[in-house]
XYZ file of C-alpha atoms in Angstrom:
490
model
C 102.142 100.667 108.038
C 101.456 102.787 105.037
C 103.105 102.900 101.582
C 104.408 106.418 102.301
C 106.647 105.302 105.257
C 110.338 104.775 105.238
C 109.862 101.272 106.921
C 107.685 100.184 103.964
C 109.935 101.739 101.312
C 113.281 100.423 102.446
C 112.402 97.330 104.526
C 109.049 95.806 103.891
C 108.758 96.252 100.111
C 112.364 95.349 99.149
C 112.144 92.263 101.363
C 108.803 91.155 99.907
C 110.154 91.740 96.264
C 113.376 89.762 97.027
C 111.428 86.725 98.449
C 108.963 87.011 95.722
C 111.696 86.919 93.074
C 112.996 83.513 94.381
C 109.628 81.946 94.348
C 109.490 79.864 91.082
C 105.890 78.705 91.043
C 102.584 80.657 91.293
C 101.704 78.640 94.326
C 104.829 79.684 96.189
C 104.381 83.339 94.930
C 100.788 83.311 96.240
C 102.030 81.935 99.626
C 104.701 84.743 99.734
C 102.080 87.456 99.006
C 99.802 85.964 101.539
C 102.268 85.983 104.365
C 103.442 89.475 103.547
C 99.896 90.779 103.129
C 98.890 89.381 106.623
C 102.004 90.917 108.148
C 101.296 94.267 106.503
C 97.712 94.266 107.761
C 98.663 93.115 111.257
C 100.868 96.120 111.492
C 97.960 98.384 112.197
C 96.520 95.968 114.862
C 97.186 92.295 115.014
C 93.665 91.538 116.572
C 91.925 92.766 113.438
C 93.581 90.080 111.379
C 91.155 87.723 113.167
C 88.280 89.705 111.989
C 89.543 89.605 108.419
C 89.993 85.728 108.752
C 86.392 85.438 109.983
C 84.941 87.594 107.227
C 86.724 85.481 104.590
C 85.613 82.312 106.300
C 81.902 83.540 106.167
C 82.073 84.152 102.469
C 84.153 80.977 101.734
C 81.623 78.864 103.502
C 78.571 80.542 102.053
C 79.887 80.490 98.520
C 80.784 76.777 98.684
C 77.463 75.798 100.300
C 75.365 77.537 97.619
C 75.454 74.524 95.398
C 73.881 74.582 91.934
C 70.561 72.709 92.316
C 68.237 74.916 94.313
C 67.766 78.638 93.711
C 66.319 78.896 97.237
C 69.513 77.337 98.786
C 71.756 79.757 96.835
C 69.650 82.737 97.842
C 69.614 81.619 101.580
C 73.507 81.464 101.695
C 73.732 84.716 99.678
C 71.622 86.537 102.259
C 73.412 84.747 105.131
C 76.832 85.826 103.847
C 76.038 89.379 103.003
C 74.041 89.730 106.184
C 76.842 88.444 108.279
C 79.355 90.746 106.701
C 77.174 93.798 106.936
C 76.444 93.133 110.661
C 80.146 92.890 111.487
C 80.752 96.110 109.299
C 77.857 97.827 110.988
C 79.164 96.962 114.504
C 82.688 98.124 113.900
C 81.767 101.194 111.792
C 78.357 102.451 112.920
C 77.820 101.199 116.455
C 78.705 104.512 118.049
C 76.634 106.421 115.557
C 73.604 104.256 116.214
C 74.025 104.670 119.922
C 74.122 108.371 119.628
C 70.840 108.220 117.560
C 69.068 106.218 120.321
C 70.632 108.654 122.873
C 68.983 111.561 121.116
C 65.583 109.841 121.418
C 65.887 107.926 124.799
C 68.294 110.189 126.670
C 71.496 109.541 128.607
C 70.101 106.053 129.567
C 71.718 104.673 126.394
C 75.510 104.429 126.728
C 77.837 105.051 123.780
C 79.682 102.000 122.524
C 83.203 103.114 121.482
C 84.653 100.577 118.913
C 88.037 101.191 116.986
C 87.538 101.045 113.293
C 89.546 98.198 111.714
C 91.697 99.638 108.822
C 90.311 98.699 105.447
C 87.081 97.031 106.552
C 84.871 98.954 104.223
C 87.034 97.895 101.202
C 87.567 94.283 101.766
C 83.947 93.830 102.915
C 82.692 95.134 99.521
C 85.292 92.937 97.681
C 83.974 89.926 99.564
C 80.284 90.843 98.890
C 81.121 91.316 95.165
C 82.709 87.916 95.078
C 79.717 86.110 96.820
C 77.223 87.939 94.526
C 79.154 86.914 91.400
C 79.177 83.232 92.582
C 75.451 83.541 93.166
C 74.977 84.825 89.657
C 77.191 82.094 88.144
C 79.780 84.541 86.859
C 82.592 82.926 88.840
C 83.038 79.560 90.413
C 83.259 79.328 94.194
C 86.784 79.226 95.330
C 87.564 75.795 96.919
C 90.853 76.861 98.592
C 90.178 79.143 101.658
C 93.776 80.548 101.642
C 93.274 81.515 97.887
C 90.278 83.513 98.821
C 92.132 85.096 101.841
C 94.765 86.085 99.431
C 92.358 87.857 97.117
C 90.722 89.735 100.246
C 94.014 90.635 101.995
C 96.477 91.487 99.027
C 98.295 94.385 100.787
C 98.431 96.303 97.441
C 94.691 97.293 97.789
C 93.359 95.873 101.016
C 93.626 98.951 103.078
C 92.227 101.603 100.751
C 91.324 100.148 97.462
C 90.697 100.167 94.564
C 87.821 97.734 95.157
C 89.072 94.799 93.134
C 86.427 92.258 91.790
C 87.335 88.490 92.175
C 86.545 87.931 88.503
C 89.147 90.534 87.510
C 91.894 88.787 89.229
C 90.801 85.169 89.311
C 92.987 84.190 86.484
C 95.976 86.124 87.733
C 95.811 84.413 91.017
C 95.808 81.051 89.485
C 98.312 81.750 86.747
C 100.325 84.901 86.001
C 103.532 85.960 84.330
C 106.053 88.473 85.684
C 107.929 90.431 82.931
C 110.739 92.920 83.433
C 108.827 95.481 81.364
C 105.767 95.366 83.685
C 108.012 95.368 86.797
C 109.644 98.518 85.467
C 106.258 100.164 84.665
C 105.110 99.194 88.190
C 108.062 100.761 89.803
C 107.534 103.984 87.795
C 103.820 104.145 88.519
C 104.438 103.583 92.299
C 107.105 106.364 92.540
C 104.842 108.671 90.634
C 102.013 108.022 93.303
C 104.553 108.282 96.089
C 105.688 111.663 94.863
C 102.071 112.766 94.417
C 101.426 111.913 97.977
C 104.582 113.169 99.736
C 105.308 116.275 97.658
C 101.823 117.391 96.621
C 99.013 116.071 98.738
C 100.886 116.563 102.066
C 101.791 120.064 101.161
C 98.303 120.823 100.063
C 97.242 119.573 103.593
C 99.657 121.814 105.312
C 98.515 124.849 103.162
C 94.862 124.050 103.953
C 95.535 124.386 107.624
C 97.867 127.455 107.022
C 95.019 129.426 105.327
C 92.372 128.518 107.913
C 92.786 125.771 110.554
C 89.956 123.343 111.183
C 88.823 125.015 114.459
C 85.781 127.218 115.234
C 88.146 130.162 116.295
C 90.171 130.051 112.995
C 87.224 129.637 110.798
C 85.189 132.211 112.541
C 87.960 134.824 112.191
C 89.179 133.778 108.743
C 88.675 136.083 105.825
C 86.674 134.943 102.738
C 89.785 134.460 100.541
C 91.441 132.327 103.134
C 88.391 130.089 103.446
C 88.316 129.687 99.711
C 91.873 128.851 99.491
C 91.838 126.564 102.437
C 88.933 124.537 100.970
C 90.595 124.607 97.501
C 93.647 123.099 99.027
C 91.555 120.334 100.678
C 89.873 119.726 97.291
C 93.320 119.253 95.681
C 94.570 117.316 98.611
C 91.783 114.696 98.669
C 92.222 113.883 94.945
C 96.000 113.894 94.970
C 96.018 111.762 98.200
C 93.627 109.132 97.083
C 94.674 108.897 93.450
C 98.251 108.681 94.774
C 97.291 105.585 96.743
C 95.652 104.063 93.778
C 98.667 104.756 91.626
C 100.856 103.123 94.235
C 98.352 100.139 94.510
C 98.375 99.690 90.775
C 102.178 99.912 90.529
C 102.631 97.277 93.270
C 100.189 95.042 91.500
C 102.344 95.303 88.288
C 105.472 94.401 90.349
C 103.690 91.103 91.312
C 101.962 90.337 87.955
C 98.481 91.742 88.807
C 96.667 94.195 86.657
C 94.238 96.344 88.688
C 91.832 98.650 86.922
C 92.198 102.456 86.996
C 90.389 104.186 89.884
C 90.480 107.849 88.762
C 90.262 109.481 85.354
C 91.001 113.166 86.117
C 87.697 113.862 87.868
C 88.114 117.653 88.137
C 87.999 117.843 84.332
C 84.306 116.727 84.441
C 81.694 118.814 82.751
C 78.932 117.511 84.934
C 78.312 115.732 88.168
C 77.244 112.613 86.279
C 80.703 112.859 84.505
C 82.497 113.461 87.787
C 81.226 110.223 89.216
C 82.188 108.295 86.120
C 85.721 109.527 86.832
C 86.019 109.610 90.650
C 86.654 106.432 92.714
C 85.483 104.396 89.757
C 85.660 101.039 91.618
C 83.171 102.259 94.272
C 80.786 103.845 91.700
C 80.784 100.657 89.616
C 80.206 98.504 92.803
C 77.075 100.429 93.823
C 75.922 100.496 90.124
C 76.285 96.743 89.668
C 75.359 95.534 93.146
C 72.708 97.935 94.347
C 71.407 100.286 91.665
C 70.802 97.689 88.882
C 69.419 95.011 91.285
C 66.951 97.620 92.686
C 65.712 98.103 88.990
C 67.988 100.728 87.726
C 66.161 102.965 85.206
C 63.970 100.035 83.955
C 60.929 100.744 85.983
C 60.081 104.381 85.324
C 61.421 107.777 86.203
C 60.039 107.702 89.848
C 61.561 104.315 90.640
C 64.875 105.377 89.158
C 64.982 108.472 91.357
C 64.306 106.342 94.516
C 66.929 103.833 93.400
C 69.395 106.809 93.057
C 68.357 108.101 96.480
C 69.153 104.738 98.096
C 72.414 104.444 96.274
C 73.770 107.956 97.233
C 72.464 107.743 100.810
C 74.590 104.501 101.074
C 77.486 105.954 99.296
C 77.616 108.799 101.816
C 77.180 106.415 104.744
C 79.878 104.121 103.455
C 82.355 107.016 103.847
C 81.923 107.318 107.492
C 79.648 107.252 110.602
C 78.819 110.854 110.639
C 75.862 112.547 109.202
C 77.878 114.975 107.108
C 78.859 112.062 104.935
C 75.129 111.124 104.514
C 74.329 114.779 103.619
C 77.280 114.814 101.241
C 75.974 111.583 99.383
C 72.387 113.118 99.221
C 73.827 116.435 98.113
C 75.278 114.828 94.983
C 71.986 112.782 94.565
C 70.168 116.172 94.204
C 72.499 117.433 91.498
C 72.441 114.156 89.715
C 68.644 114.169 89.695
C 68.497 117.730 88.490
C 70.782 116.714 85.572
C 68.695 113.989 84.546
C 65.388 115.845 84.789
C 66.059 119.635 84.177
C 69.735 120.465 83.228
C 69.963 118.237 80.224
C 67.297 120.360 78.499
C 68.704 123.608 79.779
C 72.149 123.009 78.229
C 70.669 122.487 74.852
C 69.584 126.060 74.505
C 73.102 127.515 74.968
C 75.783 128.052 72.304
C 78.392 125.252 72.186
C 81.349 127.326 73.604
C 79.349 128.833 76.354
C 77.884 125.524 77.230
C 81.233 123.870 77.630
C 82.630 126.601 79.892
C 79.486 127.013 81.968
C 79.236 123.191 82.507
C 82.702 122.918 83.811
C 82.405 125.983 86.079
C 79.092 124.494 87.361
C 80.762 121.054 88.049
C 83.788 122.524 89.750
C 81.572 124.795 92.016
C 79.264 121.954 92.977
C 82.217 119.629 93.664
C 83.976 122.268 95.657
C 81.078 122.864 98.073
C 80.564 119.069 98.324
C 84.012 118.784 99.661
C 83.279 121.360 102.200
C 80.382 119.202 103.537
C 82.592 116.154 103.317
C 85.460 117.856 105.166
C 83.668 118.909 108.416
C 81.875 116.263 110.502
C 81.204 119.057 113.069
C 78.093 120.768 111.832
C 79.085 124.112 113.538
C 82.333 124.164 111.619
C 80.670 123.337 108.342
C 78.095 126.090 108.559
C 80.793 128.505 109.751
C 82.858 127.567 106.726
C 79.982 127.912 104.230
C 79.045 131.149 105.805
C 82.476 132.602 105.368
C 82.772 131.292 101.899
C 79.671 133.217 100.918
C 81.176 136.511 102.427
C 79.092 136.464 105.573
C 81.931 135.670 108.007
C 83.679 138.078 110.355
C 86.925 138.234 108.658
C 86.458 140.476 105.713
C 87.483 139.770 102.235
C 91.222 139.202 102.042
C 93.774 139.985 104.678
C 97.308 140.829 104.155
C 98.451 137.532 105.771
C 96.332 135.583 103.343
C 97.642 137.624 100.311
C 101.373 137.064 101.258
C 100.660 133.285 101.956
C 99.199 133.025 98.532
C 102.042 134.928 96.898
C 104.610 132.729 98.573
C 102.878 129.525 97.459
C 101.363 130.395 94.081
C 103.874 128.395 92.059
C 103.109 125.262 94.219
C 99.313 125.772 93.937
C 99.601 126.032 90.091
C 101.675 122.855 89.988
C 99.149 121.109 92.191
C 96.375 122.150 89.915
C 98.081 121.008 86.818
C 98.723 117.697 88.493
C 94.957 117.215 88.721
C 94.721 117.510 84.860
C 96.104 115.423 82.162
C 98.304 118.265 80.899
C 101.468 116.755 82.111
C 100.700 113.352 80.761
C 99.839 114.792 77.338
C 103.143 116.491 77.246
C 105.224 113.392 78.342
C 103.303 111.381 75.953
C 104.051 113.676 72.986
C 107.864 113.657 74.004
C 107.799 109.888 74.172
C 106.223 109.617 70.711
C 108.802 112.041 69.199
C 111.723 110.219 70.921
C 110.487 106.874 69.645
C 110.467 108.211 66.179
C 114.034 109.416 66.497
C 115.112 105.996 67.880
C 113.623 104.335 64.723
C 115.605 106.417 62.445
C 118.637 104.682 60.881
C 120.763 107.785 60.980
C 120.342 110.781 63.322
C 122.512 113.874 63.729
C 124.635 114.248 66.796
C 122.171 116.760 68.682
C 119.360 114.315 68.069
C 121.512 111.338 69.240
C 122.327 113.187 72.330
C 118.765 114.025 72.873
C 117.625 110.481 72.677
C 120.343 109.361 75.080
C 119.382 112.103 77.502
C 115.736 110.981 77.189
C 116.615 107.308 77.812
C 118.637 108.270 80.885
C 115.720 110.357 82.166
C 113.252 107.512 81.839
C 115.648 105.352 83.855
C 116.436 108.090 86.354
C 112.996 109.515 87.005
C 111.783 106.778 89.523
C 115.110 107.125 91.432
C 114.741 111.072 91.553
C 111.076 110.717 92.671
C 112.002 108.197 95.408
C 114.937 110.356 96.528
C 112.778 113.516 96.818
C 109.947 111.641 98.453
C 112.557 110.242 101.059
C 113.712 113.702 101.870
C 110.089 114.770 102.336
C 109.335 111.773 104.602
C 112.633 112.007 106.668
C 111.179 114.754 108.879
C 107.589 113.493 108.876
C 107.392 109.704 108.885
C 103.677 109.462 109.689
C 101.746 110.062 106.551
C 98.362 108.322 106.755
C 96.078 108.520 103.645
C 92.815 110.398 103.892
C 90.782 107.273 102.874
C 92.260 105.127 105.654
C 89.458 106.476 107.840
C 86.678 105.039 105.661
């Protein structure tokens, strides 16, 4: 089950909210969320609920066995808990990749182990690791109730594809939270915006990416240069709109139940450097690697050489976390190279440029690096990746721009512009300015009739917008009920 499905929108979510509304205590509300979360998770494969239960049990047991007297005891159970969860994650996610590596060295005598990847395992594993490390550090107390820890790990709002929520950020709300009409309303609005972003924008970008150049050797080999640029541009827009839409929906669902999850994106394509990009993109993952890998390794406290090594480890793991294919590792190390250059070379280079020129060049540089990074990320098949890179640089067999590509661009130019604008804060700035002006009019004791009608129209629009977005999304889903999010595969 996914958020962008008619079953979820018109059966699961209304039923969960109705039952939740009739629960009067936090304990009963937690029980309601736990039951619905396990049901939601089991929809993708009931057998993997057992894996989730075992993973939580490992961290529950290790956190409660740490004690407070012996540092050695705490460290033993920390290593045991993290090691156990990483072994399970490694088996389900990387067994096939490891077998193929051994097959290259030892030949066909090594068989390939094919294991289905449990949905969301990368996300809830990292959440549980962050919980165990925080208990070890004394930043949170070990949770004495297994089912409470299970609720934290399995909350259906964010269990499948994030954001990665720290236990310390929701500990108090699991124990005691208030549900207000204003926050429920905000949650509904945020959810429907994310839903529309997914169904109306991200899915259309995905369709256009395939229309310009399908992900096959024949299509890429014969595609013209313009088609490949547009295809990969659509993928670049799709992956942001798709993943940020899921985060919007998760945050909105959290508000409907009294939880406040942190933002996961901050308009990353507005970044003026790769360092800035990774402060804005998938912020919960970036902060996880910073706090639980980079800083424990020494961060930048042990000299420039050690800092670069620590960054190498972090970005190698970041790439590997995204999938059991070498293109993801290459993608992570690709960004490591540019982050290292920014810390050692570029920061001095930018200083010698005029302010306006620097701002423009920095943004162009960042967008180009990000763009080619997504090309590496997109193709797990090395042949397809190199063929696409070759065509993007004008060395393909398809020429510069065919008439078919030109007409496809003309037919979709308005949508493409809308999708680009949706990746910027422009719409939000305009809406915020309208909101400020309407609130000023509302505070006036006397307003003229045109102003009065404008205020009423605005108020009606605020109420109607989620309904309109839900209606449009439903129409889009009616003919295409299967709409998996890109990050489900990670």
